[in-house]
């Protein structure tokens, strides 16, 4: 088994920050990334003497006597961490199961890379990490069928629902986001989804179907030291979470 | 102590699992953290909804699996797991027959149509709703005093059919509805040698080599279930954090006992179980703080009582109506509307506003027609009433005036409120027939309303009631039934009788899975 003091899962911004912080304190640190880190991240980690292993998909946390002590990878390799495991895997926008389970807006598309599959949420949840759900998450964008963000407030345009009605001030993203959640108890459908942007330009009149995209609402509850908390409010020994995966407990 | 199956909770899910375990030759122990048997089931109407069943067929009522599945499509509101819906619909008729054979005397509730009859495809007017015949309390022997029962006597008589008056039923100690269902199930379980331990709280699951093998109790005992553990411990309505997370209502209150606090969910989550949120749960009821009720559950639900009575409307802080008061499901969805501009709930808080005609005809509160508690806010004019509750007098006056024109024309052009909502009240003789009526005779009254939900979120479980981990794999040895599991078999709901029916059905499926394993 590969051993180190700190294992960081995910080489995004949060993972990078965590790795730099731990190596600065003299802790031997390995960063596991399932895809490929950006060139800038690779260079920064190299310069800081942090080991970066790409193509390493973390699969399960290893728990011994109630303490998180390492990780097994999907390919069966195992890494042990004497000090701590830091999950920095981001959201689950590209995972349809978790998205359906935790988001109350239907038919979502992901603006995140295919690797945003909620591995950290699953791993943390499976060792008893508490899920914290942000309700009325207003971080919703509307995109076209290719996933390109639509200028919802463009001149000579309006957004309408299936009844042809406007339902929010197009220039107020929070109002649009809130309106997309409205559910009709009688018809059991979303009043304002699907929706379309109607606009006019030099080429004529257009009707563009809009798709909602949301940043993940469910996270692991953490304390102010980034320790992952269980459902009883206690820190899980050895386990930390950072970035978009973590939520300060309330 | 070692058994084959340890069952956590003594509501109908737990007792049904115990009966099934015994029928399959398994040694079962039921543990209950309260001092009495019955959990939330004892406080329910005791309805058991089973589509496509043999009893209805024998009574010449046409029903089919296809109709049932169509109906579930509507009821589910997009929040179901198709495999769980099928498992529920397919096994419920078998479970009904199984528990009837075991001795639970479930009978068709006459003329109780599906909630969404007339709205949803696949709904039928009769033949799917069951409740128990009267049970003689004496036949429970020493266990009679350990049975959880509601206050009053309204629960002693079956729904919609006459056996005895409430006074006679009290005299003979007849039990019906939810407490009656529990009484039958408890008798059946005890007769089969099931051990029932009261005041025994499960605290932690015992897991060995990746398999759930029992529970540790709060007083330090280890109860081993060599073949499995069934969580039938109810939901989490009395836990504010879980309730907020699940319901997305600004302040959602509990009508359940403080014991319904997510124990099962926490224990299972600690062992690696995944949770599932059911969004837009429509089993949300409106009620009010009734000072005369015990503090633990002092919310008096009026969703099918005062809320649907004529001469009253519900308004938000803007002084506007926002839904069809005659249908709590329609209302539930409106209660969740969030205002992105003000960043607060649009329709909560809200008030029931009514007039003197309402009081004369229906009354408000526990005392019945013609009566009204002293604490109800009142005003000689609509404007005065509005000022007392701190909302716009002009807007409330405009809302009331508009509503009164709807009464005249007989058509609620804003929200389609009609004169006859689905109401158990009609069957149990509680309250008047619902309908439209003007709000015009002073004095005027207002009561602040609060929300309470029957939670639908919970542990993720598969069609055999096996609790799932975060990768959708079953956690060996662990099962969840009733409100401990996410209700992804009926999704947003809510059809009366499906909650108990689901508990009994998945209890049977869980035990079948245990017996087969």
XYZ file of C-alpha atoms in Angstrom:
767
model
C 0.000 0.000 0.000
C 1.168 3.529 -0.816
C 1.493 5.542 2.346
C 1.634 9.231 3.123
C 0.445 11.614 5.788
C -2.280 13.450 3.895
C -4.328 12.231 0.972
C -6.172 14.864 -1.011
C -8.850 13.656 -3.394
C -9.421 16.022 -6.308
C -6.958 18.394 -7.955
C -9.293 21.321 -8.467
C -8.883 24.641 -6.722
C -9.921 23.339 -3.300
C -7.714 20.259 -3.573
C -4.762 22.376 -4.635
C -5.245 24.794 -1.736
C -5.559 21.916 0.736
C -2.434 20.202 -0.587
C -0.362 23.378 -0.475
C -1.509 24.066 3.068
C -0.631 20.605 4.348
C 2.726 20.370 2.574
C 3.598 23.777 3.987
C 3.163 22.280 7.434
C 5.626 19.608 6.526
C 3.099 16.857 5.943
C 3.820 14.413 3.197
C 0.938 14.869 0.776
C -0.423 12.960 -2.191
C -3.113 14.346 -4.477
C -5.314 11.861 -6.313
C -7.079 13.102 -9.432
C -9.355 10.876 -11.470
C -9.079 12.944 -14.637
C -6.121 15.174 -15.456
C -5.190 18.266 -13.508
C -4.655 21.486 -15.419
C -1.095 22.290 -16.474
C -0.988 25.144 -13.976
C -2.023 22.880 -11.099
C 0.473 20.228 -12.158
C 3.265 22.781 -12.191
C 2.323 24.322 -8.855
C 2.180 20.935 -7.150
C 5.490 19.852 -8.717
C 7.166 23.010 -7.462
C 5.778 22.360 -3.981
C 6.931 18.739 -3.869
C 3.418 17.374 -3.735
C 2.888 14.062 -5.470
C 0.080 14.291 -8.014
C -1.345 11.051 -9.326
C -3.685 11.486 -12.273
C -6.066 8.850 -13.556
C -6.723 7.702 -9.990
C -10.417 7.338 -9.304
C -11.061 7.114 -5.574
C -13.671 4.511 -4.792
C -14.043 3.860 -1.061
C -12.701 5.241 2.174
C -10.824 2.828 4.395
C -12.028 2.978 8.006
C -10.234 1.328 10.897
C -11.646 1.502 14.409
C -13.853 4.416 13.455
C -11.054 6.435 11.858
C -10.644 7.192 8.158
C -7.146 5.967 7.334
C -7.011 5.736 3.569
C -8.633 5.198 0.233
C -9.043 2.398 -2.226
C -9.175 3.227 -5.904
C -11.572 1.870 -8.483
C -8.655 -0.149 -9.918
C -8.094 -1.809 -6.548
C -4.963 0.066 -5.455
C -4.966 1.400 -1.934
C -3.425 4.481 -0.326
C -3.067 5.041 3.365
C -2.987 8.417 5.079
C -1.525 8.616 8.555
C -2.926 12.080 9.289
C -6.013 12.755 7.267
C -7.988 12.333 4.070
C -9.248 15.526 2.453
C -12.138 15.171 0.026
C -12.183 17.980 -2.532
C -14.158 16.377 -5.305
C -16.601 19.174 -6.085
C -20.255 18.612 -6.928
C -22.355 15.940 -8.617
C -23.780 17.987 -11.479
C -22.891 15.300 -14.012
C -24.366 12.421 -11.999
C -28.036 11.836 -12.823
C -28.774 9.701 -9.728
C -27.559 12.206 -7.145
C -28.960 15.115 -9.134
C -32.434 13.620 -9.155
C -32.164 12.710 -5.498
C -31.099 16.085 -4.178
C -32.238 18.734 -6.663
C -35.835 19.920 -6.800
C -35.586 21.315 -10.334
C -36.183 18.726 -13.068
C -34.488 18.123 -16.403
C -31.175 19.596 -15.343
C -28.149 19.741 -17.579
C -24.599 19.939 -16.259
C -22.291 22.859 -16.861
C -19.525 20.931 -15.152
C -17.154 18.328 -16.602
C -18.261 14.677 -16.772
C -16.017 14.005 -13.777
C -18.397 15.936 -11.454
C -20.078 12.752 -10.261
C -20.237 13.311 -6.525
C -17.608 10.718 -5.576
C -16.770 12.633 -2.415
C -20.390 12.993 -1.368
C -20.857 9.240 -1.773
C -17.647 8.323 0.034
C -18.312 10.768 2.856
C -21.938 9.706 3.131
C -20.981 6.055 3.268
C -18.880 6.542 6.402
C -21.722 8.397 8.096
C -21.046 11.967 6.949
C -24.129 14.113 7.306
C -25.710 15.529 4.181
C -26.577 19.187 4.297
C -28.973 20.424 1.662
C -29.168 24.054 0.608
C -32.847 24.745 0.032
C -33.985 27.313 -2.533
C -30.522 27.268 -4.087
C -30.678 30.201 -6.500
C -27.475 29.297 -8.328
C -29.357 28.264 -11.461
C -28.370 29.172 -15.023
C -30.378 28.708 -18.165
C -28.558 27.164 -21.085
C -29.382 26.125 -24.651
C -29.419 22.590 -25.973
C -25.638 22.704 -26.446
C -25.041 23.716 -22.860
C -24.128 27.304 -23.750
C -25.287 29.885 -21.225
C -28.078 31.988 -22.652
C -28.194 35.741 -22.207
C -31.581 35.736 -20.508
C -31.823 39.514 -20.429
C -30.939 40.199 -24.054
C -32.824 43.099 -25.698
C -36.100 42.318 -27.443
C -36.536 39.034 -25.655
C -38.735 37.427 -23.055
C -38.935 34.063 -21.326
C -42.230 32.208 -21.329
C -43.665 28.950 -20.000
C -45.828 26.450 -21.839
C -48.797 28.752 -21.437
C -46.937 31.507 -23.266
C -46.758 33.512 -20.051
C -43.781 35.393 -18.645
C -43.097 34.282 -15.084
C -40.228 36.412 -13.778
C -38.147 39.471 -14.437
C -35.634 38.114 -16.949
C -33.011 40.573 -15.724
C -33.237 39.224 -12.148
C -31.533 35.794 -12.035
C -32.748 35.049 -8.499
C -36.366 35.626 -9.482
C -35.994 33.398 -12.522
C -34.355 30.691 -10.428
C -37.074 30.758 -7.776
C -39.813 30.672 -10.395
C -38.384 27.528 -11.994
C -39.175 25.599 -8.783
C -42.878 26.375 -8.740
C -44.758 23.078 -8.678
C -48.474 22.789 -9.406
C -50.122 20.483 -6.883
C -53.124 19.785 -9.098
C -51.429 18.954 -12.391
C -48.251 17.735 -10.640
C -46.095 19.475 -13.160
C -43.636 22.332 -12.945
C -45.511 25.460 -13.917
C -42.556 27.165 -15.568
C -40.635 24.249 -17.022
C -40.071 23.654 -19.819
C -39.533 27.285 -20.831
C -38.412 29.182 -23.874
C -36.743 32.427 -24.768
C -38.575 34.346 -27.463
C -36.401 36.951 -29.140
C -36.075 39.018 -32.237
C -32.965 40.024 -34.095
C -32.031 41.065 -37.620
C -32.693 37.523 -38.832
C -36.269 37.486 -37.490
C -38.177 35.918 -34.566
C -36.722 32.991 -32.646
C -37.867 30.509 -30.056
C -35.104 28.899 -28.041
C -35.764 26.145 -25.536
C -33.962 26.790 -22.266
C -32.610 24.125 -19.918
C -31.851 24.738 -16.249
C -28.457 24.016 -14.776
C -27.808 24.139 -11.057
C -24.728 24.004 -8.858
C -25.064 21.065 -6.448
C -27.254 21.763 -3.408
C -26.220 18.792 -1.252
C -22.883 18.850 0.530
C -21.131 17.184 3.419
C -21.606 18.996 6.707
C -18.280 20.198 8.095
C -17.165 22.177 11.108
C -15.045 25.318 10.951
C -11.898 23.149 10.806
C -13.247 21.395 7.685
C -13.769 18.151 9.584
C -16.677 16.131 8.209
C -19.486 15.768 10.753
C -21.684 12.746 11.244
C -25.462 12.707 11.812
C -24.905 13.142 15.532
C -22.845 16.311 15.059
C -19.506 14.681 15.852
C -16.411 14.967 13.676
C -15.479 11.774 11.843
C -11.843 11.139 12.802
C -9.437 11.557 9.914
C -11.940 12.913 7.386
C -12.032 16.436 5.976
C -13.896 18.058 3.108
C -13.218 21.252 1.202
C -14.512 23.356 -1.657
C -17.903 22.788 -3.229
C -18.275 19.452 -1.459
C -18.243 21.020 1.986
C -20.802 23.049 3.830
C -20.271 24.648 7.208
C -22.846 22.990 9.466
C -25.813 25.019 10.638
C -30.229 -11.833 23.354
C -30.334 -13.558 19.985
C -33.182 -13.767 17.467
C -33.416 -14.166 13.742
C -34.850 -10.716 13.141
C -34.666 -7.573 15.253
C -37.428 -5.120 14.402
C -37.104 -1.501 15.495
C -40.485 0.163 16.069
C -43.947 -1.085 16.994
C -46.090 0.803 14.504
C -47.844 -1.227 11.846
C -44.630 -1.673 9.832
C -42.856 -3.274 12.775
C -45.751 -5.467 13.898
C -46.492 -6.562 10.324
C -42.831 -7.539 9.910
C -43.014 -9.491 13.182
C -46.139 -11.391 12.104
C -44.601 -12.195 8.732
C -41.342 -13.307 10.367
C -43.244 -15.674 12.637
C -45.217 -17.067 9.685
C -41.888 -17.790 7.993
C -40.612 -19.582 11.063
C -38.214 -16.832 12.111
C -37.745 -15.756 15.718
C -38.560 -12.056 15.919
C -38.203 -9.399 18.575
C -39.828 -5.976 18.316
C -38.289 -3.119 20.256
C -40.125 0.111 20.945
C -38.577 3.154 22.578
C -41.904 4.474 23.895
C -43.824 3.095 26.861
C -46.664 1.914 24.639
C -47.151 -0.045 21.452
C -48.321 1.579 18.235
C -46.216 4.589 17.289
C -47.726 7.023 14.825
C -50.058 4.351 13.445
C -52.114 4.495 16.643
C -52.873 8.159 15.984
C -53.896 7.666 12.364
C -57.217 6.879 10.747
C -55.863 3.417 10.129
C -56.661 3.430 6.430
C -55.005 0.789 4.292
C -55.115 1.483 0.544
C -54.871 -1.562 -1.696
C -55.669 -1.372 -5.387
C -56.681 -4.347 -7.496
C -57.611 -6.507 -4.510
C -59.709 -9.661 -4.190
C -62.197 -8.196 -1.728
C -63.293 -5.488 -4.143
C -63.391 -8.037 -6.953
C -65.677 -10.260 -4.870
C -67.896 -7.217 -4.392
C -68.158 -6.701 -8.127
C -65.887 -3.648 -8.218
C -63.807 -3.386 -11.372
C -60.169 -2.558 -10.810
C -56.907 -3.530 -12.443
C -53.150 -3.330 -12.097
C -53.084 -0.991 -15.079
C -55.533 1.412 -13.432
C -53.528 1.305 -10.221
C -50.278 2.066 -12.021
C -51.922 4.913 -13.906
C -53.147 6.359 -10.657
C -49.689 6.052 -9.098
C -48.235 7.944 -12.040
C -50.354 10.914 -11.009
C -49.895 10.479 -7.265
C -46.116 10.174 -7.636
C -45.638 13.562 -9.299
C -42.343 12.538 -10.885
C -40.710 11.578 -7.562
C -41.049 7.805 -7.730
C -38.786 4.870 -8.432
C -40.691 2.757 -10.969
C -39.389 -0.519 -9.530
C -40.630 0.384 -6.064
C -44.031 1.483 -7.400
C -44.428 -1.857 -9.165
C -43.325 -3.776 -6.094
C -45.862 -1.913 -3.977
C -48.790 -2.257 -6.361
C -48.040 -5.912 -7.118
C -47.490 -7.036 -3.533
C -50.133 -4.967 -1.705
C -53.081 -7.259 -2.622
C -51.031 -10.271 -1.539
C -50.047 -8.522 1.699
C -53.698 -7.652 2.402
C -54.732 -11.286 2.024
C -51.718 -12.444 4.044
C -52.505 -10.223 7.034
C -56.238 -10.926 6.818
C -55.439 -14.628 6.991
C -53.155 -13.965 9.924
C -56.099 -12.440 11.771
C -56.169 -8.697 11.104
C -59.788 -8.075 10.273
C -59.423 -5.486 7.520
C -62.665 -4.616 5.742
C -63.522 -2.405 2.817
C -64.327 1.126 3.912
C -67.550 1.784 2.014
C -67.852 4.572 -0.524
C -64.476 6.102 0.128
C -63.290 7.211 -3.274
C -59.662 7.833 -4.160
C -58.464 11.318 -3.274
C -58.023 12.280 -6.887
C -61.104 10.651 -8.309
C -62.215 12.881 -11.150
C -58.742 14.372 -11.546
C -56.411 11.445 -12.096
C -56.593 8.589 -14.571
C -56.942 5.246 -12.858
C -58.756 6.570 -9.771
C -61.860 4.673 -8.704
C -64.825 5.602 -6.518
C -64.800 2.618 -4.205
C -62.958 -0.573 -3.365
C -59.396 0.391 -2.468
C -59.624 1.689 1.077
C -59.701 -0.672 4.057
C -59.875 -0.253 7.788
C -60.392 -2.678 10.649
C -63.623 -3.914 12.223
C -63.946 -3.100 15.941
C -61.448 -4.925 18.121
C -62.377 -5.847 21.669
C -59.784 -4.310 23.975
C -60.291 -7.035 26.577
C -58.798 -9.663 24.295
C -55.400 -7.968 24.614
C -55.280 -8.888 28.286
C -52.406 -7.182 30.092
C -51.244 -5.591 26.826
C -54.381 -3.434 26.629
C -52.867 -0.884 28.984
C -49.664 -0.853 26.931
C -51.468 0.188 23.770
C -50.977 3.727 22.493
C -54.395 5.306 21.853
C -55.560 8.802 20.869
C -57.530 11.106 23.146
C -61.329 11.127 22.994
C -63.427 8.377 21.446
C -63.532 9.357 17.775
C -61.076 6.584 16.965
C -63.214 3.803 18.431
C -65.555 3.397 15.477
C -64.695 2.227 11.960
C -64.912 4.678 9.080
C -68.216 5.027 7.253
C -70.055 2.027 8.658
C -72.013 1.534 11.798
C -71.265 -0.975 14.529
C -71.815 0.982 17.719
C -72.066 4.569 18.845
C -68.932 6.119 20.306
C -70.462 5.793 23.773
C -71.213 2.094 23.272
C -67.774 1.559 21.831
C -66.210 3.183 24.872
C -68.410 1.094 27.154
C -67.282 -2.117 25.444
C -63.744 -0.831 24.944
C -63.932 -1.315 21.194
C -60.887 -0.180 19.274
C -60.903 0.841 15.622
C -59.002 2.997 13.121
C -55.227 3.200 13.691
C -55.233 1.984 17.286
C -57.558 -0.853 16.281
C -55.215 -1.890 13.508
C -52.353 -1.943 16.008
C -54.457 -3.966 18.468
C -55.148 -6.663 15.860
C -51.514 -6.757 14.758
C -50.222 -6.885 18.325
C -52.593 -9.768 19.155
C -51.430 -11.634 16.033
C -47.776 -11.059 16.860
C -48.100 -12.096 20.511
C -50.062 -15.201 19.544
C -47.131 -16.196 17.358
C -44.587 -15.864 20.140
C -43.109 -12.557 19.056
C -41.325 -10.773 21.860
C -42.194 -7.086 22.240
C -39.837 -5.005 24.384
C -41.121 -1.571 25.409
C -39.000 1.357 26.548
C -36.147 -0.129 24.594
C -34.470 2.384 22.324
C -32.126 1.265 19.579
C -29.013 3.386 19.592
C -26.601 1.876 17.134
C -26.518 -0.842 14.548
C -24.160 -3.716 15.169
C -22.168 -4.328 12.003
C -19.787 -7.253 11.629
C -17.834 -8.049 8.507
C -19.962 -5.657 6.520
C -23.217 -7.215 7.669
C -25.837 -5.639 9.952
C -26.296 -8.139 12.721
C -28.370 -6.439 15.356
C -28.782 -3.314 17.416
C -27.246 -1.947 20.537
C -29.816 -0.386 22.825
C -29.559 2.851 24.763
C -29.222 0.847 27.979
C -26.275 -1.059 26.577
C -27.839 -4.369 25.595
C -26.894 -6.098 22.368
C -29.832 -7.593 20.513
C -28.640 -9.890 17.785
C -30.713 -10.505 14.667
C -28.831 -13.240 12.908
C -30.865 -12.917 9.724
C -31.377 -9.177 9.714
C -32.632 -5.926 11.202
C -35.842 -4.242 10.057
C -36.059 -0.518 10.710
C -39.718 0.357 11.200
C -38.934 3.275 13.433
C -40.962 5.915 11.634
C -39.840 9.173 10.126
C -38.202 12.295 11.466
C -41.020 14.814 11.698
C -40.075 15.852 15.223
C -36.462 16.552 14.262
C -36.258 20.150 13.095
C -33.068 19.766 11.073
C -34.203 16.723 9.120
C -37.659 18.134 8.660
C -36.362 21.430 7.285
C -34.023 19.632 4.938
C -36.731 17.386 3.653
C -39.766 19.623 3.476
C -38.358 22.971 2.428
C -40.953 24.838 4.441
C -39.737 27.766 6.541
C -41.198 26.476 9.755
C -42.613 22.994 9.633
C -44.099 21.705 12.872
C -44.607 18.155 14.038
C -47.837 16.481 15.043
C -45.915 13.333 15.868
C -44.488 12.355 19.208
C -40.991 13.554 20.021
C -39.858 9.944 19.475
C -40.320 10.363 15.727
C -36.957 12.015 15.326
C -35.053 10.130 12.654
C -33.404 7.511 14.903
C -33.525 4.885 12.191
C -32.204 7.233 9.566
C -29.228 8.274 11.695
C -28.318 4.745 12.727
C -28.493 3.499 9.167
C -26.650 6.501 7.750
C -23.864 5.877 10.216
C -23.623 2.341 8.863
C -23.364 3.630 5.287
C -26.972 3.917 4.132
C -27.935 6.542 1.592
C -30.807 8.927 2.063
C -33.289 10.001 -0.528
C -35.177 13.296 -0.590
C -38.706 13.301 -1.983
C -39.151 16.799 -3.343
C -42.461 18.648 -3.351
C -44.013 16.288 -0.832
C -47.694 17.200 -0.902
C -48.570 15.563 2.405
C -48.404 18.959 4.035
C -51.268 19.975 6.248
C -52.264 23.290 7.739
C -53.270 23.660 11.334
C -52.908 26.051 14.194
C -51.442 26.187 17.674
C -54.215 24.872 19.897
C -53.452 25.910 23.475
C -55.783 23.230 24.852
C -53.735 20.358 23.393
C -50.700 18.810 25.120
C -47.528 20.781 24.400
C -45.828 17.933 22.577
C -48.329 17.927 19.738
C -50.330 21.068 20.119
C -50.904 21.573 16.415
C -54.503 20.923 15.547
C -54.728 20.035 11.880
C -57.675 21.616 10.072
C -56.820 20.603 6.514
C -60.104 18.756 6.077
C -62.057 20.638 8.713
C -62.166 24.422 9.154
C -59.891 24.987 6.174
C -62.459 23.645 3.731
C -65.504 25.111 5.476
C -67.482 27.850 3.726
C -67.151 31.535 4.672
C -63.400 31.384 5.099
C -60.313 31.999 2.967
C -56.561 31.758 3.466
C -54.373 34.769 2.736
C -50.631 35.485 2.794
C -48.836 38.540 4.167
C -49.712 40.437 1.003
C -53.380 39.897 1.859
C -53.858 37.665 -1.182
C -55.292 34.191 -1.560
C -52.794 31.779 -3.061
C -54.514 28.457 -3.557
C -57.541 26.230 -3.440
C -58.362 25.951 0.252
C -60.535 22.930 -0.514
C -57.606 20.710 -1.489
C -54.627 20.441 0.813
C -52.429 18.929 -1.877
C -52.926 21.922 -4.149
C -52.257 24.130 -1.219
C -49.097 22.336 -0.167
C -47.316 23.187 -3.380
C -48.206 26.860 -3.026
C -46.822 26.945 0.519
C -43.325 26.253 -0.845
C -43.208 29.137 -3.293
C -40.067 31.134 -2.608
C -39.790 34.749 -3.648
C -36.455 35.253 -5.389
C -36.656 39.009 -5.018
C -37.404 39.277 -1.305
C -35.664 35.943 -0.563
C -38.431 34.761 1.662
C -41.409 32.485 1.493
C -44.189 34.118 -0.493
C -47.155 32.431 1.192
C -45.960 31.771 4.720
C -46.944 33.022 7.179
C -50.614 32.804 6.284
C -53.948 33.241 8.016
C -57.400 31.733 7.866
C -59.784 34.677 7.607
C -63.466 34.073 8.251
C -66.678 35.779 9.333
C -69.630 35.360 11.657
C -71.423 32.987 9.259
C -68.439 30.649 9.498
C -68.672 30.622 13.269
C -72.400 29.972 13.258
C -72.176 27.168 10.764
C -68.876 25.471 11.511
C -67.346 27.106 14.516
C -63.635 27.228 15.012
C -61.647 25.013 17.333
C -62.283 21.980 19.424
C -65.733 22.918 20.719
C -67.637 22.684 17.416
C -70.360 24.709 15.651
C -71.203 28.106 17.036
C -68.099 28.356 19.180
C -64.843 30.222 18.963
C -61.886 30.381 21.359
C -61.178 33.724 23.046
C -57.703 34.049 21.593
C -58.850 34.264 17.976
C -57.995 37.695 16.495
C -61.098 39.661 15.558
C -62.129 42.942 13.953
C -65.356 44.829 13.335
C -64.297 45.420 9.763
C -61.965 43.681 7.356
C -59.670 46.693 7.620
C -59.505 46.472 11.385
C -58.787 42.747 11.204
C -56.024 43.326 8.655
C -54.364 45.928 10.887
C -54.501 43.569 13.863
C -52.605 40.874 11.999
C -50.287 43.352 10.322
C -51.246 43.026 6.679
C -52.553 45.516 4.101
C -56.134 46.497 4.839
C -56.801 47.600 1.271
C -55.464 44.401 -0.226
C -57.348 42.157 2.177
C -60.564 44.072 1.493
C -59.996 43.689 -2.244
C -59.287 39.969 -1.877
C -62.423 39.385 0.180
C -64.576 41.424 -2.222
C -63.273 39.440 -5.177
C -63.820 36.126 -3.413
C -67.397 37.117 -2.574
C -68.138 37.649 -6.263
C -66.945 34.072 -6.870
C -69.413 32.807 -4.304
C -72.186 34.609 -6.104
C -71.264 33.087 -9.455
C -70.422 29.721 -7.876
C -67.045 29.634 -9.549
C -63.675 30.387 -7.966
C -62.008 31.873 -11.003
C -58.641 32.226 -9.290
C -58.056 28.772 -7.821
C -61.014 26.561 -8.701
C -62.171 25.877 -5.165
C -65.245 23.727 -5.298
C -68.012 22.829 -2.936
C -67.052 19.221 -2.382
C -63.510 18.454 -1.535
C -62.339 14.954 -0.673
C -62.724 14.726 3.019
C -62.544 12.012 5.618
C -64.523 14.489 7.686
C -67.620 13.513 5.719
C -67.236 9.935 6.833
C -66.420 10.515 10.437
C -68.986 13.199 11.052
C -66.393 15.815 11.924
C -67.348 19.251 10.612
C -69.761 20.321 7.942
C -69.807 19.721 4.238
C -67.227 21.923 2.595
C -68.240 24.622 0.180
C -68.014 28.212 -0.898
C -69.527 30.969 1.212
C -69.144 34.712 1.377
C -66.935 36.410 3.935
C -69.117 39.436 4.693
C -70.867 39.350 8.072
C -68.940 41.063 10.878
C -67.183 40.463 13.091
C -64.299 39.061 11.093
C -61.717 36.659 12.458
C -58.177 35.580 11.680
C -56.097 32.639 12.855
C -52.388 32.296 12.000
C -51.783 28.906 10.401
C -48.788 26.614 10.713
C -47.635 23.793 8.482
C -47.056 20.199 9.411
C -45.899 17.458 7.070
C -46.066 13.718 6.925
C -42.504 13.248 5.788
C -41.788 11.342 2.584
C -37.996 11.432 2.524
C -35.945 8.765 4.246
C -33.573 5.897 3.682
C -33.064 4.728 0.133
C -34.496 1.214 -0.165
C -34.983 -1.236 -3.020
C -38.140 -3.166 -4.018
C -37.380 -5.794 -1.361
C -37.074 -3.050 1.296
C -33.326 -3.597 1.502
C -31.573 -0.417 2.566
C -29.196 0.837 -0.117
C -25.748 2.312 0.209
C -24.473 5.320 -1.742
C -23.709 3.175 -4.774
C -27.235 1.675 -4.752
C -26.013 -1.667 -3.407
C -27.977 -3.294 -0.567
C -26.409 -3.094 2.879
C -26.416 -6.758 3.902
C -28.869 -7.490 6.698
C -30.572 -4.093 6.817
C -34.183 -3.378 5.827
C -36.415 -0.303 6.136
C -40.201 -0.142 5.936
C -42.854 2.485 6.520
C -41.745 6.047 7.109
C -38.167 5.002 7.855
C -37.735 4.450 4.123
C -38.091 7.164 1.501
C -41.583 6.941 0.016
C -40.415 6.673 -3.552
C -43.222 4.185 -4.132
C -45.770 7.009 -3.916
C -43.616 10.084 -4.344
C -45.253 13.456 -3.705
C -48.505 11.682 -2.653
C -50.806 11.942 -0.815
C -53.473 9.271 -0.953
C -55.010 8.298 2.379
C -54.157 4.728 3.317
C -50.999 4.421 1.229
C -48.659 5.084 4.115
C -49.908 2.145 6.229
C -50.407 -0.054 3.202
C -46.825 0.600 2.129
C -45.560 -0.236 5.613
C -47.404 -3.566 5.683
C -46.515 -4.463 2.114
C -42.801 -3.735 2.381
C -42.724 -5.457 5.771
C -43.896 -8.628 4.058
C -41.429 -8.161 1.195
C -38.590 -7.556 3.656
C -39.344 -10.734 5.578
C -39.664 -12.721 2.357
C -36.236 -11.422 1.373
C -34.815 -12.333 4.803
C -36.368 -15.793 4.677
C -35.049 -16.380 1.170
C -31.569 -15.097 2.050
